[in-house]
Tab-separated table of C-alpha atoms and ligand atoms in Angstrom:
chain	number	residue	atom	x	y	z
A	29	MET	CA	0.048	-0.042	0.005
A	30	ILE	CA	1.283	3.544	-0.904
A	31	ARG	CA	1.889	5.629	2.318
A	32	THR	CA	3.787	8.587	0.895
A	33	LEU	CA	3.078	10.434	-2.400
A	34	THR	CA	4.926	13.276	-3.552
A	35	ILE	CA	3.582	15.362	-6.356
A	36	ARG	CA	4.172	18.674	-8.195
A	37	ARG	CA	2.763	21.399	-6.152
A	38	PRO	CA	-0.943	21.701	-7.082
A	39	ASP	CA	-3.051	24.583	-8.555
A	40	ASP	CA	-6.589	25.487	-8.042
A	41	TRP	CA	-8.111	26.628	-11.363
A	42	HIS	CA	-11.316	27.910	-9.822
A	43	LEU	CA	-11.190	29.719	-6.377
A	44	HIS	CA	-13.097	32.440	-4.616
A	45	LEU	CA	-10.915	34.536	-2.392
A	46	ARG	CA	-13.344	37.435	-1.715
A	47	ASP	CA	-11.897	40.539	-0.410
A	48	GLY	CA	-11.209	42.474	2.871
A	49	ALA	CA	-11.402	40.582	6.108
A	50	MET	CA	-12.649	37.320	4.335
A	51	LEU	CA	-9.693	37.365	1.889
A	52	GLN	CA	-7.447	37.752	4.825
A	53	GLY	CA	-8.870	34.761	6.584
A	54	VAL	CA	-9.125	32.318	3.754
A	55	LEU	CA	-6.037	33.072	1.658
A	56	PRO	CA	-3.537	31.223	3.858
A	57	GLU	CA	-5.969	27.976	3.605
A	58	SER	CA	-5.215	27.936	-0.142
A	59	ALA	CA	-1.636	29.205	-0.102
A	60	ARG	CA	-0.679	26.466	2.374
A	61	HIS	CA	-1.024	23.683	-0.446
A	62	PHE	CA	-1.595	25.428	-3.664
A	63	ALA	CA	1.055	27.392	-5.616
A	64	ARG	CA	-1.305	29.127	-7.871
A	65	ALA	CA	-5.245	29.739	-8.252
A	66	LEU	CA	-7.368	31.102	-10.877
A	67	VAL	CA	-9.208	33.756	-8.845
A	68	MET	CA	-12.881	34.367	-9.553
A	69	PRO	CA	-14.077	37.900	-10.163
A	70	ASN	CA	-17.449	37.998	-8.688
A	71	LEU	CA	-16.741	40.622	-6.062
A	72	VAL	CA	-19.317	43.444	-5.404
A	73	PRO	CA	-18.728	45.298	-7.494
A	74	PRO	CA	-17.230	42.689	-9.906
A	75	VAL	CA	-13.688	42.718	-11.385
A	76	VAL	CA	-14.466	43.960	-14.738
A	77	THR	CA	-11.566	45.966	-16.234
A	78	GLY	CA	-7.835	45.451	-16.321
A	79	ALA	CA	-7.465	48.114	-13.601
A	80	ASP	CA	-9.949	46.321	-11.276
A	81	ALA	CA	-7.908	43.125	-11.716
A	82	ALA	CA	-4.572	44.809	-11.047
A	83	ALA	CA	-5.937	46.409	-7.884
A	84	TYR	CA	-7.410	43.172	-6.673
A	85	ARG	CA	-4.252	41.225	-7.385
A	86	ASP	CA	-2.429	43.892	-5.166
A	87	ARG	CA	-4.930	43.397	-2.409
A	88	ILE	CA	-4.537	39.666	-2.592
A	89	ARG	CA	-0.712	40.036	-2.447
A	90	ALA	CA	-0.867	42.282	0.472
A	91	ALA	CA	-3.181	39.785	2.336
A	92	LEU	CA	-0.575	37.062	2.077
A	93	PRO	CA	1.127	36.272	5.352
A	94	PRO	CA	4.664	36.802	5.498
A	95	GLY	CA	6.807	33.757	4.328
A	96	MET	CA	3.889	32.321	2.201
A	97	ALA	CA	4.184	32.122	-1.517
A	98	PHE	CA	1.117	32.174	-3.821
A	99	ASP	CA	0.555	33.386	-7.341
A	100	PRO	CA	-2.966	34.493	-7.779
A	101	ARG	CA	-3.985	34.214	-11.583
A	102	MET	CA	-6.603	36.965	-12.262
A	103	THR	CA	-9.825	36.779	-14.269
A	104	LEU	CA	-12.189	39.325	-15.691
A	105	TYR	CA	-15.886	39.276	-15.259
A	106	LEU	CA	-17.498	39.505	-18.556
A	107	THR	CA	-20.367	41.934	-18.969
A	108	GLU	CA	-22.362	42.923	-22.048
A	109	ALA	CA	-20.313	46.274	-21.850
A	110	THR	CA	-16.708	44.591	-21.571
A	111	ASP	CA	-14.377	46.455	-23.849
A	112	PRO	CA	-12.366	44.057	-26.103
A	113	ASP	CA	-9.482	46.359	-26.230
A	114	ASP	CA	-9.070	46.597	-22.425
A	115	LEU	CA	-9.390	42.844	-22.152
A	116	ALA	CA	-6.862	42.253	-24.909
A	117	ALA	CA	-4.275	44.615	-23.075
A	118	ALA	CA	-4.902	43.060	-19.765
A	119	HIS	CA	-4.109	39.662	-21.389
A	120	ALA	CA	-1.069	40.882	-23.310
A	121	SER	CA	0.594	42.233	-20.267
A	122	GLY	CA	0.191	38.939	-18.528
A	123	LEU	CA	-2.218	40.433	-15.907
A	124	VAL	CA	-5.335	38.263	-16.756
A	125	THR	CA	-5.225	34.473	-17.411
A	126	ALA	CA	-8.833	33.999	-18.388
A	127	VAL	CA	-12.405	35.762	-18.584
A	128	LYS	CA	-15.454	34.372	-16.505
A	129	LEU	CA	-18.860	34.268	-18.054
A	130	TYR	CA	-21.730	34.270	-15.600
A	131	PRO	CA	-25.262	34.161	-17.047
A	132	ALA	CA	-26.955	36.875	-15.195
A	133	GLY	CA	-28.607	35.575	-12.082
A	134	ALA	CA	-27.128	32.186	-12.253
A	135	THR	CA	-25.250	32.317	-8.995
A	136	THR	CA	-23.601	34.378	-6.239
A	137	ASN	CA	-23.049	37.975	-7.394
A	138	SER	CA	-23.998	37.251	-11.012
A	139	GLN	CA	-26.418	40.109	-11.430
A	140	SER	CA	-23.779	41.902	-13.709
A	141	GLY	CA	-23.378	38.838	-15.868
A	142	VAL	CA	-24.598	38.128	-19.493
A	143	ARG	CA	-28.287	38.239	-20.519
A	144	ASP	CA	-28.074	38.570	-24.202
A	145	PHE	CA	-25.293	36.367	-25.516
A	146	ASP	CA	-25.206	37.991	-28.955
A	147	ARG	CA	-23.926	41.163	-27.277
A	148	ILE	CA	-20.645	39.419	-26.253
A	149	ARG	CA	-19.930	38.244	-29.758
A	150	PRO	CA	-17.191	40.806	-30.500
A	151	VAL	CA	-15.351	40.010	-27.190
A	152	LEU	CA	-15.492	36.300	-27.782
A	153	ASP	CA	-14.214	36.621	-31.407
A	154	ARG	CA	-11.348	38.824	-29.883
A	155	MET	CA	-10.542	36.196	-27.279
A	156	ALA	CA	-10.503	33.328	-29.927
A	157	ASP	CA	-7.949	35.513	-31.748
A	158	ILE	CA	-5.600	36.080	-28.878
A	159	GLY	CA	-6.055	32.685	-27.222
A	160	LEU	CA	-7.617	34.006	-24.050
A	161	PRO	CA	-9.638	31.262	-22.361
A	162	LEU	CA	-13.297	31.653	-21.502
A	163	CYS	CA	-14.343	30.180	-18.291
A	164	VAL	CA	-18.080	29.349	-18.245
A	165	HIS	CA	-20.516	29.035	-15.379
A	166	GLY	CA	-22.665	26.520	-17.349
A	167	GLU	CA	-26.209	26.817	-16.133
A	168	VAL	CA	-29.259	28.449	-17.785
A	169	THR	CA	-31.253	30.770	-15.640
A	170	ASP	CA	-34.643	30.165	-17.166
A	171	PRO	CA	-36.857	29.679	-14.232
A	172	ALA	CA	-38.945	27.176	-16.252
A	173	ILE	CA	-35.966	24.925	-16.358
A	174	ASP	CA	-35.557	22.612	-13.400
A	175	ILE	CA	-32.452	23.335	-11.440
A	176	PHE	CA	-31.287	19.840	-11.802
A	177	ASP	CA	-31.475	20.262	-15.512
A	178	ARG	CA	-29.921	23.605	-15.987
A	179	GLU	CA	-26.329	22.417	-16.811
A	180	ALA	CA	-27.463	19.926	-19.516
A	181	VAL	CA	-29.803	22.666	-21.016
A	182	PHE	CA	-26.971	25.311	-20.859
A	183	ILE	CA	-24.775	23.009	-23.083
A	184	ASP	CA	-27.431	22.660	-25.786
A	185	ARG	CA	-28.859	26.200	-25.756
A	186	VAL	CA	-25.856	28.338	-24.973
A	187	LEU	CA	-22.422	26.610	-24.977
A	188	ASP	CA	-22.498	24.629	-27.977
A	189	PRO	CA	-23.894	27.506	-30.170
A	190	ILE	CA	-21.222	29.734	-28.819
A	191	ARG	CA	-18.379	27.306	-29.614
A	192	ARG	CA	-19.797	26.795	-33.153
A	193	ALA	CA	-20.046	30.415	-33.698
A	194	THR	CA	-16.465	31.136	-32.505
A	195	PRO	CA	-14.091	28.668	-33.779
A	196	GLY	CA	-10.787	28.726	-31.923
A	197	LEU	CA	-12.352	30.088	-28.675
A	198	ARG	CA	-10.661	28.134	-25.757
A	199	VAL	CA	-13.179	27.160	-23.297
A	200	VAL	CA	-13.251	25.881	-19.781
A	201	MET	CA	-16.533	24.322	-18.686
A	202	GLU	CA	-16.275	25.187	-14.850
A	203	HIS	CA	-17.293	22.767	-12.129
A	204	ILE	CA	-19.316	20.355	-14.170
A	205	THR	CA	-21.704	18.215	-12.275
A	206	THR	CA	-23.393	15.978	-14.944
A	207	VAL	CA	-22.859	12.991	-17.201
A	208	GLU	CA	-23.790	15.471	-20.072
A	209	GLY	CA	-21.177	17.839	-18.886
A	210	VAL	CA	-18.526	14.930	-18.935
A	211	ALA	CA	-19.580	13.944	-22.336
A	212	TYR	CA	-19.610	17.312	-23.827
A	213	ALA	CA	-16.150	18.101	-22.474
A	214	ARG	CA	-15.060	14.865	-24.092
A	215	SER	CA	-16.483	15.937	-27.640
A	216	GLY	CA	-14.121	18.883	-27.822
A	217	GLY	CA	-10.380	18.928	-29.049
A	218	ASP	CA	-7.730	20.701	-26.999
A	219	ASP	CA	-9.682	23.951	-27.169
A	220	LEU	CA	-12.024	22.512	-24.550
A	221	ALA	CA	-11.470	21.414	-20.879
A	222	ALA	CA	-13.556	21.179	-17.656
A	223	THR	CA	-12.810	21.615	-14.039
A	224	ILE	CA	-14.272	19.367	-11.330
A	225	THR	CA	-14.642	20.483	-7.768
A	226	THR	CA	-13.648	18.337	-4.703
A	227	HIS	CA	-17.203	18.437	-3.241
A	228	HIS	CA	-18.775	17.163	-6.504
A	229	LEU	CA	-16.774	14.018	-6.130
A	230	ILE	CA	-18.293	13.551	-2.741
A	231	LEU	CA	-21.827	14.729	-2.841
A	232	ASN	CA	-24.976	13.737	-4.433
A	233	ARG	CA	-28.329	15.452	-3.970
A	234	ASN	CA	-29.507	13.048	-1.242
A	235	HIS	CA	-26.620	14.361	0.992
A	236	ILE	CA	-28.125	17.948	0.784
A	237	LEU	CA	-31.708	16.924	1.375
A	238	SER	CA	-32.100	13.565	3.049
A	239	GLY	CA	-32.439	13.354	6.811
A	240	GLY	CA	-32.444	17.010	7.176
A	241	ILE	CA	-31.396	19.991	5.047
A	242	ARG	CA	-27.564	20.588	4.897
A	243	PRO	CA	-26.803	24.222	4.164
A	244	HIS	CA	-23.016	23.638	3.893
A	245	TYR	CA	-23.575	21.060	1.108
A	246	TYR	CA	-25.560	23.635	-0.978
A	247	CYS	CA	-23.622	24.991	-3.819
A	248	LEU	CA	-24.151	25.889	-7.450
A	249	PRO	CA	-24.338	24.134	-9.639
A	250	VAL	CA	-26.235	22.027	-7.067
A	251	ALA	CA	-25.010	18.378	-6.693
A	252	LYS	CA	-26.986	16.055	-8.820
A	253	ARG	CA	-28.026	12.207	-8.428
A	254	GLU	CA	-25.476	9.541	-7.815
A	255	THR	CA	-25.046	8.289	-11.468
A	256	HIS	CA	-23.699	11.873	-12.219
A	257	ARG	CA	-21.367	11.822	-9.083
A	258	LEU	CA	-19.992	8.468	-10.364
A	259	ALA	CA	-19.381	9.877	-13.797
A	260	LEU	CA	-17.503	12.864	-12.363
A	261	ARG	CA	-15.296	10.431	-10.327
A	262	ARG	CA	-14.528	8.552	-13.498
A	263	ALA	CA	-13.690	11.616	-15.305
A	264	ALA	CA	-11.534	13.013	-12.621
A	265	THR	CA	-9.528	9.871	-12.200
A	266	SER	CA	-9.359	8.990	-15.798
A	267	GLY	CA	-6.048	10.534	-16.380
A	268	GLU	CA	-7.511	12.673	-19.403
A	269	ALA	CA	-5.896	16.080	-19.699
A	270	ARG	CA	-9.114	17.750	-20.298
A	271	PHE	CA	-10.209	17.325	-16.671
A	272	PHE	CA	-8.473	19.164	-13.881
A	273	LEU	CA	-9.173	20.498	-10.433
A	274	GLY	CA	-10.954	23.788	-9.854
A	275	THR	CA	-12.183	23.578	-6.113
A	276	ASP	CA	-14.770	26.467	-6.386
A	277	SER	CA	-13.964	26.888	-2.588
A	278	ALA	CA	-16.423	29.519	-1.853
A	279	PRO	CA	-16.435	30.880	1.666
A	280	HIS	CA	-19.584	32.470	3.163
A	281	VAL	CA	-19.836	33.158	6.719
A	282	ASP	CA	-21.918	30.739	8.762
A	283	ALA	CA	-24.738	33.137	9.505
A	284	LEU	CA	-25.313	33.493	5.676
A	285	LYS	CA	-25.182	29.634	5.035
A	286	GLU	CA	-27.387	28.600	7.919
A	287	ALA	CA	-30.190	30.964	6.929
A	288	ALA	CA	-33.932	30.824	5.648
A	289	CYS	CA	-32.293	31.674	2.238
A	290	GLY	CA	-28.697	30.437	2.546
A	291	CYS	CA	-25.772	31.247	0.218
A	292	ALA	CA	-24.430	28.773	-2.343
A	293	GLY	CA	-20.994	27.503	-1.816
A	294	CYS	CA	-18.694	24.897	-0.077
A	295	PHE	CA	-15.506	25.932	1.603
A	296	THR	CA	-12.934	23.240	0.616
A	297	ALA	CA	-9.566	25.150	0.536
A	298	THR	CA	-8.354	23.530	3.999
A	299	ASN	CA	-8.888	19.938	3.091
A	300	THR	CA	-9.271	19.615	-0.550
A	301	MET	CA	-5.737	17.882	-1.066
A	302	GLN	CA	-6.475	15.330	1.789
A	303	ILE	CA	-9.904	14.606	0.446
A	304	LEU	CA	-8.689	14.050	-3.283
A	305	ALA	CA	-5.931	11.678	-2.227
A	306	GLN	CA	-8.596	9.667	-0.431
A	307	VAL	CA	-10.836	9.815	-3.457
A	308	PHE	CA	-8.049	8.711	-5.820
A	309	GLU	CA	-6.958	6.044	-3.495
A	310	ASP	CA	-10.525	4.733	-3.328
A	311	GLU	CA	-10.714	4.789	-7.185
A	312	SER	CA	-7.247	3.096	-7.296
A	313	ALA	CA	-5.923	5.930	-9.258
A	314	LEU	CA	-3.390	7.461	-6.857
A	315	ASP	CA	-0.856	7.597	-9.751
A	316	ARG	CA	-3.258	9.978	-11.516
A	317	LEU	CA	-3.752	12.488	-8.662
A	318	GLU	CA	-0.737	14.688	-9.861
A	319	GLY	CA	-2.223	14.966	-13.310
A	320	PHE	CA	-5.623	16.156	-12.079
A	321	THR	CA	-4.251	18.579	-9.453
A	322	SER	CA	-0.852	19.730	-10.746
A	323	LEU	CA	-0.258	19.154	-14.385
A	324	HIS	CA	-3.509	19.242	-16.685
A	325	GLY	CA	-4.586	22.624	-15.666
A	326	ALA	CA	-1.227	24.312	-16.162
A	327	ALA	CA	-0.941	22.590	-19.536
A	328	PHE	CA	-4.313	24.015	-20.608
A	329	TYR	CA	-3.489	27.425	-19.492
A	330	ARG	CA	0.029	27.149	-21.295
A	331	LEU	CA	1.887	27.578	-18.041
A	332	PRO	CA	4.820	25.445	-16.769
A	333	PRO	CA	3.983	23.019	-13.932
A	334	ASN	CA	5.088	24.266	-10.442
A	335	ALA	CA	8.636	23.772	-9.558
A	336	GLY	CA	7.890	22.907	-5.894
A	337	THR	CA	6.227	19.699	-4.497
A	338	LEU	CA	3.583	18.675	-2.128
A	339	THR	CA	4.031	15.436	-0.149
A	340	LEU	CA	0.893	13.530	1.239
A	341	THR	CA	1.167	10.703	3.812
A	342	ARG	CA	-1.304	8.000	4.654
A	343	GLY	CA	-2.010	7.425	8.434
A	344	GLU	CA	-4.521	7.977	11.056
A	345	PRO	CA	-7.929	9.316	10.152
A	346	ALA	CA	-7.290	13.133	9.191
A	347	ARG	CA	-8.775	15.951	11.214
A	348	TRP	CA	-9.032	19.654	10.501
A	349	PRO	CA	-10.959	22.582	12.128
A	350	GLU	CA	-14.660	22.427	11.910
A	351	ARG	CA	-14.540	25.923	11.018
A	352	ILE	CA	-12.051	28.679	10.518
A	353	VAL	CA	-12.187	32.084	12.129
A	354	THR	CA	-12.109	35.002	9.835
A	355	GLY	CA	-12.503	38.717	10.561
A	356	ALA	CA	-15.783	38.627	8.570
A	357	GLY	CA	-16.946	35.709	10.928
A	358	PRO	CA	-16.723	31.807	11.203
A	359	VAL	CA	-16.704	29.780	7.936
A	360	THR	CA	-17.527	26.069	8.207
A	361	VAL	CA	-14.900	23.653	6.385
A	362	PHE	CA	-16.431	21.190	4.053
A	363	ASP	CA	-17.176	17.918	5.819
A	364	PRO	CA	-16.737	15.068	3.387
A	365	GLY	CA	-18.549	12.488	5.586
A	366	ILE	CA	-16.014	9.822	4.896
A	367	THR	CA	-12.901	8.788	6.634
A	368	VAL	CA	-9.881	10.619	5.036
A	369	ASN	CA	-6.525	8.859	5.838
A	370	TRP	CA	-4.356	11.320	3.915
A	371	HIS	CA	-2.461	14.184	5.469
A	372	VAL	CA	-0.411	16.883	3.853
A	373	ALA	CA	3.034	16.604	5.358
A	374	GLY	CA	4.719	19.628	6.879
B	16	DOR	O1	-21.615	27.571	-5.003
B	16	DOR	C1	-21.079	28.474	-5.554
B	16	DOR	N1	-20.660	29.488	-4.911
B	16	DOR	N2	-21.125	28.532	-6.889
B	16	DOR	C2	-20.881	29.549	-7.523
B	16	DOR	O2	-20.944	29.553	-8.901
B	16	DOR	C3	-20.445	30.877	-6.967
B	16	DOR	C4	-19.912	30.565	-5.680
B	16	DOR	C5	-19.856	31.834	-4.750
B	16	DOR	O3	-19.334	32.852	-5.157
B	16	DOR	O4	-20.244	31.781	-3.521
B	17	ZN	ZN1	-17.197	29.459	-8.593
């Protein structure tokens, strides 16, 4: 049995760091294990321009505790008013690694997102020209569509038409949750990839709703039925380069999760690597963990893998704090509900 595993230092290609006191509180949780992260732009107000991204990157760097290294890779929040020249300049200077598409109303702080996809045509054409990837929150917002079907319907109604109309556009399907998402990701060439979260490898919809409602398991896209979770586990552990880790670790203070109308998001920064090592061991795929967490995403974003390493060791059941204390309030750490025997060394 493998007891020690040393891999290239991992990257998190989908992370919510927030701002202010919350940023200060959660940043060390990611920086402890991850060298880089693609930082989501859904602040209030959102990170829309190159200048916004530069200022946010400075705030992240300033919040990093002394002695910790972390490279925040910035994203812009795509709106119907995004200026293609500003976006191209932010990309050319190396400031911005990707652009995020939120359908308006799909999730937390998405009100400034896109309503009419025709209005972003010129921006998408420019992104295809310059090779700037589009990260997509893939859910329709049509209230007539059942929430469990919103990803599959988005692929047919929005994503596939966009990709057909914009040849060469590099796309990441963010946090896929369905058999359909896995299949569509596989239908593309090396211009198409998909991130998978830690929590969607663990949760199905029963975990959220059976035996009591579990607000800390509520996220978007919402976890689906078991067949979908199993398809995600097969995809993540397949070794296919199109699938890589984006945790979507999304901190909300407990008061806003444990509420009559609770916020969406699972906070997994603290224990993602330990949980993933357990998942990959359970799937007899420990040799593929490094690809998923440390190689495939960097290759898609045309960056070298990290020089450093991370060592995981197998031992007694792992423990972590139930919640972390931030200046904004307590944030509950994701409870996978399984025994995790993996630890991050050091
Ligand atoms: O669960 C989620 N939380 N999904 C998202 O798409 C956004 C995120 C957040 O920002 O809280
Ligand atoms: Zn997210």
